Short mmCIF file of C-alpha atoms in Angstrom, two decimals:
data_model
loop_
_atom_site.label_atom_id
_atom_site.label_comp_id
_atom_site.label_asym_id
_atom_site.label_seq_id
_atom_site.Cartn_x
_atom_site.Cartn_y
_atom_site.Cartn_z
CA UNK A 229 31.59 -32.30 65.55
CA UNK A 230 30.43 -29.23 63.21
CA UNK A 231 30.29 -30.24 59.65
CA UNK A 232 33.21 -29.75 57.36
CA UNK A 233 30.74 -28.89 54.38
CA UNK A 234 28.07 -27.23 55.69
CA UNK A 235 24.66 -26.55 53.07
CA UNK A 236 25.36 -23.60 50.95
CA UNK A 237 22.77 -20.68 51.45
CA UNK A 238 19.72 -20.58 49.75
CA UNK A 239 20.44 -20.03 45.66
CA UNK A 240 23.96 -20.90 45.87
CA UNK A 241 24.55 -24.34 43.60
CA UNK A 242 27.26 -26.56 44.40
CA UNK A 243 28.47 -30.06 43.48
CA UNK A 244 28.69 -32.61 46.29
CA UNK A 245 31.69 -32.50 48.26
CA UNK A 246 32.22 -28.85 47.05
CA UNK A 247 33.29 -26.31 49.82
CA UNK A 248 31.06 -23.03 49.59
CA UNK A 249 33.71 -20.02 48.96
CA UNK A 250 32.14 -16.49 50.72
CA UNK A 251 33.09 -13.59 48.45
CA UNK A 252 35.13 -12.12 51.56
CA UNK A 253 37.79 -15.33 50.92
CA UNK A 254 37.92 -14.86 47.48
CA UNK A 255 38.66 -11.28 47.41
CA UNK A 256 41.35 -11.98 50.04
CA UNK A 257 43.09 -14.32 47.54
CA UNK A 258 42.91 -11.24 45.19
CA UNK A 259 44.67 -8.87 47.13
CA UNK A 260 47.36 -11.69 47.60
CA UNK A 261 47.89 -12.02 44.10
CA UNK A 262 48.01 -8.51 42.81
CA UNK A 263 50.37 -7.83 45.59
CA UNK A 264 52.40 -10.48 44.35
CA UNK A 265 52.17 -8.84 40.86
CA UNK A 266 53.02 -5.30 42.16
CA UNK A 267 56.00 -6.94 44.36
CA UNK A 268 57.21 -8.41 40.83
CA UNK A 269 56.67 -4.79 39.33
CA UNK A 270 58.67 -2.99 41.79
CA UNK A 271 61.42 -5.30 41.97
CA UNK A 272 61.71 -5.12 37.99
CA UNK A 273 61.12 -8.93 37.38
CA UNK A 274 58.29 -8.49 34.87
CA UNK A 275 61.08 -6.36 33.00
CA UNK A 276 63.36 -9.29 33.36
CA UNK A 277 61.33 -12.18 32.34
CA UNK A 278 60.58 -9.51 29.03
CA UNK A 279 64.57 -9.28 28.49
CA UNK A 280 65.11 -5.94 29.24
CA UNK A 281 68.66 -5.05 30.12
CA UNK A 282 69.99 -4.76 33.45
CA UNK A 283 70.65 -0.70 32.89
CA UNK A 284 67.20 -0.20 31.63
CA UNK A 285 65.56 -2.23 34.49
CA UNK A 286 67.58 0.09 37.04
CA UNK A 287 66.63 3.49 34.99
CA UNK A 288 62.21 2.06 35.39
CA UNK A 289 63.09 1.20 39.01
CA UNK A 290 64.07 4.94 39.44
CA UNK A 291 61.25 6.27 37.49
CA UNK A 292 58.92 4.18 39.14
CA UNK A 293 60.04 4.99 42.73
CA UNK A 294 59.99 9.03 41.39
CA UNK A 295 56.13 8.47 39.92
CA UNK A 296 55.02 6.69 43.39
CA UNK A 297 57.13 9.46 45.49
CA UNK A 298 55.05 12.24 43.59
CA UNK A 299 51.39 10.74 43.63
CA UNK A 300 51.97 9.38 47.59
CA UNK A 301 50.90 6.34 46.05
CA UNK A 302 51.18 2.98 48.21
CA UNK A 303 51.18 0.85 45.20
CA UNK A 304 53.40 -1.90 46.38
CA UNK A 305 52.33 -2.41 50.09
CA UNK A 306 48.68 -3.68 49.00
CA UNK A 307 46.67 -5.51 52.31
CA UNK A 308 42.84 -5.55 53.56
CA UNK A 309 42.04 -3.34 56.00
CA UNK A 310 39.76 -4.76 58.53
CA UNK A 311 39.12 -1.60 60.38
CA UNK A 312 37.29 -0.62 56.94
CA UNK A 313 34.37 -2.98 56.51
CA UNK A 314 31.75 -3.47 53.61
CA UNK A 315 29.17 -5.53 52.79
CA UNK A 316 28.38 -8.46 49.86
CA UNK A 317 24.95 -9.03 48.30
CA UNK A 318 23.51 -11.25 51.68
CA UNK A 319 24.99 -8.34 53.86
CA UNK A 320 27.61 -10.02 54.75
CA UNK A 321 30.83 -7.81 56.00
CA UNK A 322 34.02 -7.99 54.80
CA UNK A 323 37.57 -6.14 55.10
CA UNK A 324 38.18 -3.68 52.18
CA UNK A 325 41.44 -1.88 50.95
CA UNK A 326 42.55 1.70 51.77
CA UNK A 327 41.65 3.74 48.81
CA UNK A 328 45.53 5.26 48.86
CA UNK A 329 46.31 1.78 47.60
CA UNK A 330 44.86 2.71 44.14
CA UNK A 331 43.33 -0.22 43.08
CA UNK A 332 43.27 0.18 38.83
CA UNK A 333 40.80 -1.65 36.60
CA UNK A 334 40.62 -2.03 32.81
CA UNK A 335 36.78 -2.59 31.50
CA UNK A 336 36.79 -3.92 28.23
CA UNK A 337 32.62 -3.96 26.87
CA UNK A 338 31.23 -5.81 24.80
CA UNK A 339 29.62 -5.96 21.20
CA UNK A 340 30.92 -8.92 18.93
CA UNK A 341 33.93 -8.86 16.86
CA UNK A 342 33.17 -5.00 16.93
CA UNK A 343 33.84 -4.65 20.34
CA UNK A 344 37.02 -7.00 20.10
CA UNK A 345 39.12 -5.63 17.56
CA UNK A 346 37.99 -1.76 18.97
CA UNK A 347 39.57 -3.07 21.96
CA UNK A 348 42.24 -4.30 20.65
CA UNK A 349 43.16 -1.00 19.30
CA UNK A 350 42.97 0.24 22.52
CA UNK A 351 45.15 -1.71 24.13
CA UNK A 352 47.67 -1.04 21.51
CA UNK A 353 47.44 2.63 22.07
CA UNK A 354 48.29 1.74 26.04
CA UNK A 355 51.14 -0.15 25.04
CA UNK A 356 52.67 2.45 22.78
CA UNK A 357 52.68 4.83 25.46
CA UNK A 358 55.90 3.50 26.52
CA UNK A 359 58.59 2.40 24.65
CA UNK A 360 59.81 -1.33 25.92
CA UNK A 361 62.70 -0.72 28.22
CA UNK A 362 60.02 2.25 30.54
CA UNK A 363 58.25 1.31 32.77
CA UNK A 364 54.96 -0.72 31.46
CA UNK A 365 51.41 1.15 31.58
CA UNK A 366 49.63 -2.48 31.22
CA UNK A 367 51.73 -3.05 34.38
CA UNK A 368 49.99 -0.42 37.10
CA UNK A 369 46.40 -2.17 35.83
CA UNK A 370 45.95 -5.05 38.61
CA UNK A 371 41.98 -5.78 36.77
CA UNK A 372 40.62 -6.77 33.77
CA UNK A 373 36.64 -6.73 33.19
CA UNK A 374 35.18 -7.90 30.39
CA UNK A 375 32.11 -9.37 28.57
CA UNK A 376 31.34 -10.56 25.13
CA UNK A 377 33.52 -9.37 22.19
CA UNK A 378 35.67 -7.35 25.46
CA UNK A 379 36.01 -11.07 26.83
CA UNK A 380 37.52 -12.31 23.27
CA UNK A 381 40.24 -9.81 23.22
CA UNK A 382 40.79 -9.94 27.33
CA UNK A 383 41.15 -13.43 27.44
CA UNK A 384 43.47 -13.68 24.39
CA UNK A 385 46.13 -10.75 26.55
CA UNK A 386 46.12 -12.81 29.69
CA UNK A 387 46.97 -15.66 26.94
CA UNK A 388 49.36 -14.34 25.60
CA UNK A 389 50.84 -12.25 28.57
CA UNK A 390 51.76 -15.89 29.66
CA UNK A 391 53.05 -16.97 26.66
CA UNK A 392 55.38 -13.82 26.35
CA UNK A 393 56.58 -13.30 29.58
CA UNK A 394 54.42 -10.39 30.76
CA UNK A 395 55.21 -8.76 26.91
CA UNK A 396 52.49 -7.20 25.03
CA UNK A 397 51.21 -9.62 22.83
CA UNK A 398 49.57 -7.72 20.16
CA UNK A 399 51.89 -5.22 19.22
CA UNK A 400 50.66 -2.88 16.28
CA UNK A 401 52.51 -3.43 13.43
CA UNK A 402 49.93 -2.62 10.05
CA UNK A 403 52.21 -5.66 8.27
CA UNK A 404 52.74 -9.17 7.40
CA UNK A 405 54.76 -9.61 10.86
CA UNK A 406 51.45 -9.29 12.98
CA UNK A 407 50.18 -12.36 14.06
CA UNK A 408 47.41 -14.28 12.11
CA UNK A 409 44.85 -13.79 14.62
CA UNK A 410 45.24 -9.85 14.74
CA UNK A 411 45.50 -9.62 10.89
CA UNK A 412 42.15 -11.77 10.75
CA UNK A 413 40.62 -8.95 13.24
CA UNK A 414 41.77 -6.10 11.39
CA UNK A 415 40.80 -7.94 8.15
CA UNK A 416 37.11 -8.83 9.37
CA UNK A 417 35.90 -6.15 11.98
CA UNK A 418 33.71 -4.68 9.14
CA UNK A 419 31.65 -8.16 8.94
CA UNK A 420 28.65 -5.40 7.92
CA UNK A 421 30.38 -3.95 5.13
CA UNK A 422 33.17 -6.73 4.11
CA UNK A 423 32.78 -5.35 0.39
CA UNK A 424 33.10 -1.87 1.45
CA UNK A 425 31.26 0.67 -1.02
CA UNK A 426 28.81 -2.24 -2.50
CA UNK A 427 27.94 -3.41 0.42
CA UNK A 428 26.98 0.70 1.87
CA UNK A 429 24.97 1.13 -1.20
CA UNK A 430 22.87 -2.14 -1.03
CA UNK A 431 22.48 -1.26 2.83
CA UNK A 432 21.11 2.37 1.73
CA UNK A 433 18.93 0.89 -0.63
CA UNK A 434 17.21 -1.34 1.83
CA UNK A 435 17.03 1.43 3.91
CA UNK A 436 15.29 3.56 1.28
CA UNK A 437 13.29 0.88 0.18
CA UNK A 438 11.88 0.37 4.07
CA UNK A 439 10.93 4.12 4.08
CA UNK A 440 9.31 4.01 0.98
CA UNK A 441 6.89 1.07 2.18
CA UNK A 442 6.30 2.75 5.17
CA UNK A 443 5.64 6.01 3.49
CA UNK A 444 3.01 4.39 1.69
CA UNK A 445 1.31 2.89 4.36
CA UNK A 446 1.14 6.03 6.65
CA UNK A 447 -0.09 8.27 3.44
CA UNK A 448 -3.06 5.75 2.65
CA UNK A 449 -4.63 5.99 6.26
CA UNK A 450 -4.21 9.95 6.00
CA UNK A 451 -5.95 9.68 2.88
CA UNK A 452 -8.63 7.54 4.00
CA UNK A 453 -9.65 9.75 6.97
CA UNK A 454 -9.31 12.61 5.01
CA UNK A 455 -11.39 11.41 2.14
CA UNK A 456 -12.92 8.33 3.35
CA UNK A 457 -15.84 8.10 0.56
CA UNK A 458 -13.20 7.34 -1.60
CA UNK A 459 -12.51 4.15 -0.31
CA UNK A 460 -16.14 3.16 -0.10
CA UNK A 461 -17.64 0.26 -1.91
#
């Protein structure tokens, strides 16, 4: 009888009991999900669970349908191809997607609260693209990368995403009606500079003061090769 949980390959960690997941079954349960998500586009029920009327749902249908016509774009009808193969990092195959399905990634990088509340702006600019009752730009994006301060901000859209319905969480509103956690971002994404011109000029001054001491330096050994009696006992 073959072993249900056969011994992962050789760097792969596991806890006892764990199955070991190849990367070709995890990818598969990608593709099932963004499907799912375009279905849910096409069909207008992100627009529905976000409370857009009935007559504005039918006018993004229509405008989606007209967008897909003109780019030939299979954006819906998302499945692996397993006459197109590829390969993992062990060499492994594995069944890929045509490329007509247009598979769309977001990479947000990293760098700190830097990184995060640049981001953030970003993905405010995307939003306001569209007005809420057209059909969503955040909506044709079926990844999100990120790392460090990208990962603050990415995590904190799928968040809220969830707790909105599919709505954009972080609307841009430059007032007191923004939520406390944007305001803090805007408020504190010059950590380097928090006392604006104060804190420039004490930076320039360390600055100055570094090139000074190194000007020093550098000028005494050119003067003691040039004139090394001088610094003779």
């Amino acid at each position: 009888m073959p072993n249900p949980n056969p011994p992962a390959p050789s760097g792969v960690h596991k806890a006892p009991g764990e199955a070991c997941h190849q990367f070709a079954d995890v990818f598969a349960e990608e593709i099932d999900v963004i499907s799912a998500r375009r279905d849910a586009v096409a069909k207008g029920l992100l627009a529905k669970d976000r409370k857009v009327p009935d007559e504005d749902i039918a006018k993004m249908l229509e405008e989606q349908a007209r967008s897909i016509d003109a780019l030939k774009d299979n954006h819906v009808q998302l499945s692996l191809d397993h006459n197109r193969k590829s390969t993992d990092e062990r060499g492994r195959e594995f069944p890929t997607t045509d490329p007509a399905h247009n598979l769309t990634g977001l990479a947000l990088s990293g760098g700190g609260i830097r990184s995060a509340s640049f981001c953030l702006g970003v993905l405010q600019a995307i939003d306001a693209l569209r007005e809420d009752h057209e059909p969503q730009v955040l909506d044709r994006i079926d990844y999100l990368s990120t790392a460090s301060g990208g990962g603050y901000i990415g995590t904190s859209l799928v968040s809220g995403l969830m707790q909105t319905q599919g709505r954009f969480p972080f609307t841009s509103k430059l007032d007191q009606s923004e939520t406390i956690e944007v305001q803090h971002l805007r408020d504190h994404s010059k950590f380097l500079a928090p006392n604006g011109t104060t804190d420039y000029l004490i930076g320039a001054i360390a600055v100055l003061r570094g090139v000074v001491i190194n000007a020093i330096i550098f000028l005494a050994i050119i003067r003691k090769r040039e004139f090394p009696r001088t610094f003779c006992c």
